[in-house]
Amino acid sequence: MFQNIALIRQYHERLTAEDSHRDTTALLERFDLCHLAAKRSYELNDRELFFVKLLRASQHANAAIVIDRPFAQVENMHTLSPIRKALELLDFPGIEGIILGYEWNRGRYEADGE
């Protein structure tokens, strides 16, 4: 997972491996996901995989992150609180998050009061 996240900025921004390693480590620490760094996607549960994908998507400057049906992607997630918290943790200028979902899940989207 580490390389999957780190390579985005190495490629697009021509970061050195050292700079990319430092930035990716800091990002994983911020999300408390360092324990996933050496794992492969098939070793992750749906929640872990979702957040790794989110981190990977955030690595492109001025990203527009579109989250399509988060409740279909992550079982046992009952509100959007974890996703909203993750988007706040990204705290990168220029990144916009858009969440799409089904009308029948409206209560789950509103459950955390946002």
N, CA and C of each residue as an Amber inpcrd file, in Angstrom:
protein
   342
   0.8200000  -1.1730000   0.0000000   0.0000000   0.0000000   0.0000000
   0.8730000   1.2490000   0.0000000   1.9750000   1.2040000   0.7060000
   2.8510000   2.3690000   0.7950000   3.2710000   2.8360000  -0.5930000
   3.7820000   1.9340000  -1.3860000   4.2440000   2.2970000  -2.7260000
   3.0950000   2.7630000  -3.6060000   1.9340000   2.1710000  -3.4250000
   0.7640000   2.5420000  -4.2030000   0.4090000   4.0140000  -3.9750000
   0.5960000   4.4900000  -2.7630000   0.3210000   5.8930000  -2.4370000
   1.5030000   6.7710000  -2.8560000   2.7120000   6.3540000  -2.5150000
   3.9050000   7.1730000  -2.7290000   4.2130000   7.4280000  -4.2030000
   3.9510000   6.4730000  -5.0490000   4.3240000   6.6090000  -6.4540000
   3.5510000   7.7000000  -7.1950000   2.3790000   8.0620000  -6.7170000
   1.5750000   9.0770000  -7.3920000   2.3390000  10.4020000  -7.4730000
   2.8110000  10.8690000  -6.3380000   3.5220000  12.1570000  -6.3390000
   4.9160000  12.0240000  -6.9310000   5.5300000  10.8710000  -6.7820000
   6.8330000  10.6730000  -7.4160000   6.7020000  10.8580000  -8.9270000
   5.6620000  10.2940000  -9.4850000   5.4570000  10.3590000 -10.9230000
   5.0010000  11.7460000 -11.3710000   3.9100000  12.2510000 -10.7760000
   3.3020000  13.4930000 -11.2450000   4.0900000  14.7450000 -10.8520000
   4.7300000  14.7120000  -9.6920000   5.4580000  15.8940000  -9.2280000
   6.9690000  15.7110000  -9.2750000   7.3790000  14.5590000  -9.7520000
   8.8010000  14.2330000  -9.8620000   9.5270000  14.3670000  -8.5160000
   8.8610000  13.9330000  -7.4590000   9.4930000  13.9130000  -6.1430000
  10.5650000  12.8420000  -6.1110000  11.5570000  13.0830000  -5.3210000
  12.5590000  12.0400000  -5.1210000  11.9250000  10.9400000  -4.2770000
  12.5070000   9.7690000  -4.3220000  12.0040000   8.6520000  -3.5120000
  12.0520000   9.0120000  -2.0260000  13.0870000   9.7250000  -1.6270000
  13.2280000  10.1230000  -0.2170000  12.1160000  11.0830000   0.2050000
  11.8440000  12.1020000  -0.6160000  10.7760000  13.0530000  -0.2990000
   9.4100000  12.3780000  -0.2980000   9.1910000  11.5280000  -1.2750000
   7.9280000  10.8010000  -1.3580000   7.7460000   9.8870000  -0.1540000
   8.7990000   9.2200000   0.2520000   8.7560000   8.3270000   1.4210000
   8.4080000   9.1250000   2.6740000   9.0580000  10.2630000   2.8530000
   8.8080000  11.1010000   4.0290000   7.3560000  11.5740000   4.0560000
   6.8560000  12.0880000   2.9140000   5.4940000  12.6140000   2.8530000
   4.4500000  11.5180000   3.0430000   4.6830000  10.3650000   2.4540000
   3.7380000   9.2550000   2.5760000   3.7150000   8.7180000   4.0050000
   4.8680000   8.6470000   4.6200000   4.9340000   8.2120000   6.0240000
   4.1460000   9.1730000   6.9070000   4.3150000  10.4650000   6.6950000
   3.5910000  11.4650000   7.4870000   2.0820000  11.3360000   7.2700000
   1.6850000  11.0930000   6.0390000   0.2640000  10.9310000   5.7230000
  -0.3100000   9.7000000   6.4200000   0.3760000   8.5890000   6.3340000
  -0.0920000   7.3660000   6.9970000  -0.1450000   7.5420000   8.5140000
   0.8130000   8.2740000   9.0750000   0.7950000   8.5410000  10.5130000
  -0.4140000   9.3920000  10.8890000  -0.7150000  10.4080000  10.0810000
  -1.8580000  11.2780000  10.3510000  -3.1560000  10.4880000  10.3790000
  -3.2590000   9.4790000   9.5310000  -4.4610000   8.6530000   9.4560000
  -4.3820000   7.4020000  10.3210000  -3.2890000   7.2580000  11.0560000
  -3.0680000   6.0840000  11.9050000  -3.1790000   4.7880000  11.0910000
  -2.5420000   4.7880000   9.9080000  -2.6060000   3.6340000   9.0150000
  -1.2180000   3.0420000   8.7060000  -0.2260000   3.3900000   9.5000000
   1.1320000   2.8840000   9.2470000   1.1790000   1.3550000   9.2440000
   0.3140000   0.7380000  10.0170000   0.2980000  -0.7220000  10.0890000
  -0.1040000  -1.3740000   8.7550000  -0.6270000  -0.5770000   7.8240000
  -1.0300000  -1.1160000   6.5190000   0.0440000  -0.9570000   5.4490000
   1.0980000  -0.2510000   5.7500000   2.0870000   0.1470000   4.7420000
   2.6240000  -1.0180000   3.9110000   2.8940000  -2.1380000   4.5250000
   3.5030000  -3.2630000   3.8060000   2.4790000  -4.2580000   3.2550000
   1.2040000  -3.9980000   3.4940000   0.1770000  -4.9420000   3.0490000
  -0.2210000  -4.7250000   1.5990000  -0.7710000  -5.7620000   1.0100000
  -1.3150000  -5.6980000  -0.3490000  -2.8280000  -5.5250000  -0.2430000
  -3.4470000  -5.0730000  -1.3280000  -4.8740000  -4.7500000  -1.2840000
  -5.7380000  -5.9360000  -0.8540000  -5.3810000  -7.1390000  -1.2670000
  -6.1950000  -8.3060000  -0.9050000  -6.0870000  -8.6620000   0.5840000
  -5.1470000  -8.0520000   1.2880000  -4.9890000  -8.2950000   2.7270000
  -5.7890000  -7.3130000   3.5820000  -6.4240000  -6.3510000   2.9520000
  -7.1470000  -5.3080000   3.6770000  -8.6420000  -5.5960000   3.7250000
  -9.2760000  -5.1430000   4.7910000 -10.7360000  -5.2320000   4.8150000
 -11.2930000  -4.0550000   4.0260000 -12.5870000  -4.0230000   3.8090000
 -13.1710000  -3.0030000   2.9460000 -12.9740000  -1.5870000   3.4830000
 -13.0080000  -1.4180000   4.7740000 -12.8020000  -0.0920000   5.3810000
 -11.3650000   0.3870000   5.1640000 -10.3940000  -0.4790000   5.4360000
  -8.9860000  -0.1220000   5.2370000  -8.7120000   0.2060000   3.7710000
  -9.2390000  -0.6110000   2.8850000  -9.0350000  -0.3940000   1.4580000
  -9.6490000   0.9370000   1.0160000 -10.8130000   1.2550000   1.5240000
 -11.4550000   2.5250000   1.1980000 -10.5490000   3.6900000   1.5600000
  -9.9930000   3.6840000   2.7630000  -9.1780000   4.8050000   3.2010000
  -7.8250000   4.8540000   2.4880000  -7.2810000   3.7200000   2.1280000
  -6.0570000   3.7210000   1.3230000  -6.3460000   4.3170000  -0.0550000
  -7.4770000   3.9640000  -0.6450000  -7.8600000   4.5460000  -1.9400000
  -8.0400000   6.0560000  -1.8180000  -8.6220000   6.4980000  -0.7190000
  -8.8110000   7.9270000  -0.4910000  -7.4580000   8.6370000  -0.4070000
  -6.5300000   8.0480000   0.3150000  -5.1920000   8.6440000   0.4220000
  -4.5070000   8.6910000  -0.9320000  -4.6480000   7.6380000  -1.6820000
  -4.0360000   7.5900000  -3.0150000  -4.6320000   8.6720000  -3.9140000
  -5.9460000   8.8150000  -3.8900000  -6.6070000   9.8300000  -4.7100000
  -6.1890000  11.2380000  -4.3070000  -5.8890000  11.4280000  -3.0510000
  -5.5330000  12.7600000  -2.5600000  -4.1350000  13.1980000  -2.9790000
  -3.3660000  12.3190000  -3.5510000  -1.9810000  12.6250000  -3.8800000
  -1.8060000  13.4160000  -5.1630000  -2.8630000  13.6300000  -5.8980000
  -2.7640000  14.4270000  -7.1110000  -3.1850000  15.8580000  -6.7860000
  -2.3520000  16.8130000  -7.1630000  -2.6380000  18.2200000  -6.8740000
  -3.9950000  18.6140000  -7.4390000  -4.7090000  19.4270000  -6.6850000
  -6.0290000  19.9360000  -7.0800000  -7.0080000  18.8220000  -7.4150000
  -6.9610000  17.7590000  -6.6480000  -7.8190000  16.6070000  -6.8890000
  -9.2780000  16.9240000  -6.5610000 -10.1580000  16.3720000  -7.3250000
 -11.5790000  16.3470000  -6.9880000 -11.8700000  14.8930000  -6.6480000
 -12.1070000  14.6270000  -5.4010000 -12.3370000  13.2650000  -4.9520000
 -13.8310000  13.0020000  -4.9500000 -14.2510000  12.0740000  -5.7810000
 -15.6530000  11.7090000  -5.8720000 -15.8200000  10.3490000  -5.2070000
 -16.6010000  10.3230000  -4.1530000 -16.8530000   9.0840000  -3.4230000
 -18.2430000   8.6060000  -3.8200000 -18.2830000   7.5220000  -4.5380000
 -19.5300000   6.9880000  -5.0780000 -20.0690000   5.8940000  -4.1710000
 -21.2200000   6.1200000  -3.6130000 -21.9280000   5.1590000  -2.7470000
 -21.0220000   4.5800000  -1.6530000 -20.5910000   5.4200000  -0.7190000
 -19.6780000   4.9400000   0.3240000 -20.2480000   3.7930000   1.1570000
 -21.5670000   3.7710000   1.3680000 -22.1450000   2.6960000   2.1750000
 -22.1280000   1.3640000   1.4430000 -22.0440000   1.4020000   0.1220000
 -21.9080000   0.1700000  -0.6570000 -20.4550000  -0.3130000  -0.6630000
 -19.5260000   0.6080000  -0.4760000 -18.1060000   0.2540000  -0.4880000
 -17.6100000  -0.2540000   0.8610000 -18.1820000   0.2840000   1.9350000
 -17.7030000  -0.0560000   3.2730000 -18.8550000  -0.6230000   4.0960000
 -18.8160000  -1.9170000   4.3060000 -19.8430000  -2.5510000   5.1430000
 -19.6980000  -2.0720000   6.5800000 -20.7780000  -2.0720000   7.2910000
 -20.7940000  -1.7170000   8.7080000 -20.4000000  -0.2690000   8.9830000
 -20.4960000   0.5850000   7.9900000 -20.3320000   2.0130000   8.2280000
 -21.7420000   2.5870000   8.2250000 -22.1350000   3.1820000   9.3370000
 -23.5230000   3.5820000   9.4980000 -23.7710000   5.0680000   9.2600000
 -22.7190000   5.8890000   9.3400000 -22.8240000   7.3190000   9.0540000
 -21.6020000   7.7410000   8.2400000 -21.6100000   8.9740000   7.8080000
 -20.4740000   9.4970000   7.0380000 -19.3780000  10.0830000   7.9210000
 -19.5410000  10.0200000   9.2260000 -18.5550000  10.6150000  10.1270000
 -17.1190000  10.2010000   9.8310000 -16.8290000   8.9130000   9.6210000
 -15.4350000   8.5330000   9.3420000 -14.9010000   9.1530000   8.0460000
 -15.7610000   9.2850000   7.0600000 -15.3260000   9.8720000   5.7850000
 -15.1390000  11.3710000   5.9390000 -16.0620000  12.0160000   6.6210000
 -15.9160000  13.4660000   6.8430000 -14.6480000  13.7600000   7.6360000
 -14.3800000  12.9450000   8.6430000 -13.1600000  13.1270000   9.4350000
 -11.9240000  12.9360000   8.5450000 -11.9550000  11.9350000   7.6820000
 -10.8190000  11.6750000   6.7910000 -10.5990000  12.8360000   5.8330000
 -11.6670000  13.3860000   5.2910000 -11.5300000  14.5220000   4.3800000
 -10.9570000  15.7320000   5.1090000 -11.3320000  15.9070000   6.3670000
 -10.7480000  16.9900000   7.1680000  -9.2690000  16.7300000   7.4430000
  -8.9210000  15.4820000   7.7080000  -7.5240000  15.1310000   7.9690000
  -6.6290000  15.3510000   6.7540000  -7.2070000  15.2250000   5.5590000
  -6.4050000  15.4570000   4.3570000  -5.8600000  16.8760000   4.3760000
  -6.7340000  17.8380000   4.6310000  -6.3340000  19.2220000   4.8250000
  -5.3040000  19.7070000   3.8060000  -5.5210000  19.3500000   2.5580000
  -4.6460000  19.8220000   1.4900000  -5.3960000  20.8740000   0.7000000
  -4.7560000  22.0130000   0.4340000  -5.4420000  23.0200000  -0.3780000
  -5.7240000  22.5010000  -1.7840000  -6.8740000  22.8560000  -2.2980000
  -7.2110000  22.5000000  -3.6710000  -7.9410000  21.1850000  -3.8300000
  -8.1140000  20.4340000  -2.7560000  -8.8160000  19.1600000  -2.8610000
 -10.2770000  19.3680000  -2.4800000 -11.1390000  18.9210000  -3.3440000
 -12.5700000  19.0190000  -3.1110000 -13.1450000  17.6130000  -3.0310000
 -13.9930000  17.3650000  -2.0480000 -14.6220000  16.0600000  -1.9070000
 -16.0940000  16.1120000  -2.2520000 -16.5330000  15.1760000  -3.0570000
 -17.9300000  15.0730000  -3.4560000 -18.3890000  13.6580000  -3.1190000
 -19.5080000  13.5590000  -2.4260000 -20.0200000  12.2560000  -2.0320000
 -21.3600000  12.0290000  -2.7070000 -21.4580000  10.9280000  -3.4430000
 -22.6880000  10.5710000  -4.1440000 -23.2990000   9.3380000  -3.4930000
 -24.6130000   9.3100000  -3.4210000 -25.2530000   8.1480000  -2.8280000
 -26.7150000   8.0420000  -3.2270000 -27.3590000   7.0320000  -2.6990000
 -28.7600000   6.7800000  -3.0000000 -29.6760000   7.5810000  -2.0810000
 -30.8130000   7.9690000  -2.6220000 -31.8060000   8.7100000  -1.8540000
 -32.2400000   7.9240000  -0.6120000 -32.3740000   6.6220000  -0.7390000
 -32.8600000   5.8260000   0.3970000 -31.8420000   5.7640000   1.5410000
 -30.6310000   6.2360000   1.3220000 -29.6410000   6.3120000   2.3960000
 -29.5730000   7.7030000   3.0230000 -30.5170000   8.5710000   2.6720000
 -30.4880000   9.9450000   3.1680000 -30.3110000   9.9960000   4.6910000
 -31.0210000   9.1710000   5.4150000 -30.9200000   9.1570000   6.8680000
 -29.5110000   8.8480000   7.3610000 -28.8210000   7.9910000   6.6550000
 -27.4430000   7.6610000   7.0400000 -26.4980000   8.8280000   6.7700000
 -26.7850000   9.5810000   5.7100000 -25.9530000  10.7380000   5.3920000
 -26.1760000  11.8610000   6.4000000 -27.3830000  11.9510000   6.9020000
 -27.7320000  13.0290000   7.8340000 -27.5760000  12.6030000   9.2930000
 -27.3030000  11.3540000   9.5610000 -27.2760000  10.8170000  10.9140000
 -26.2470000  11.4880000  11.8180000 -25.1610000  11.9570000  11.2490000
 -24.1400000  12.5700000  12.0820000 -24.3030000  14.0860000  12.1680000
 -25.4600000  14.6020000  11.7080000 -25.7910000  15.9960000  11.8920000
 -25.1530000  16.9670000  10.9250000 -24.6030000  16.4830000   9.8260000
 -23.9660000  17.3850000   8.8580000 -24.7240000  17.3960000   7.5580000
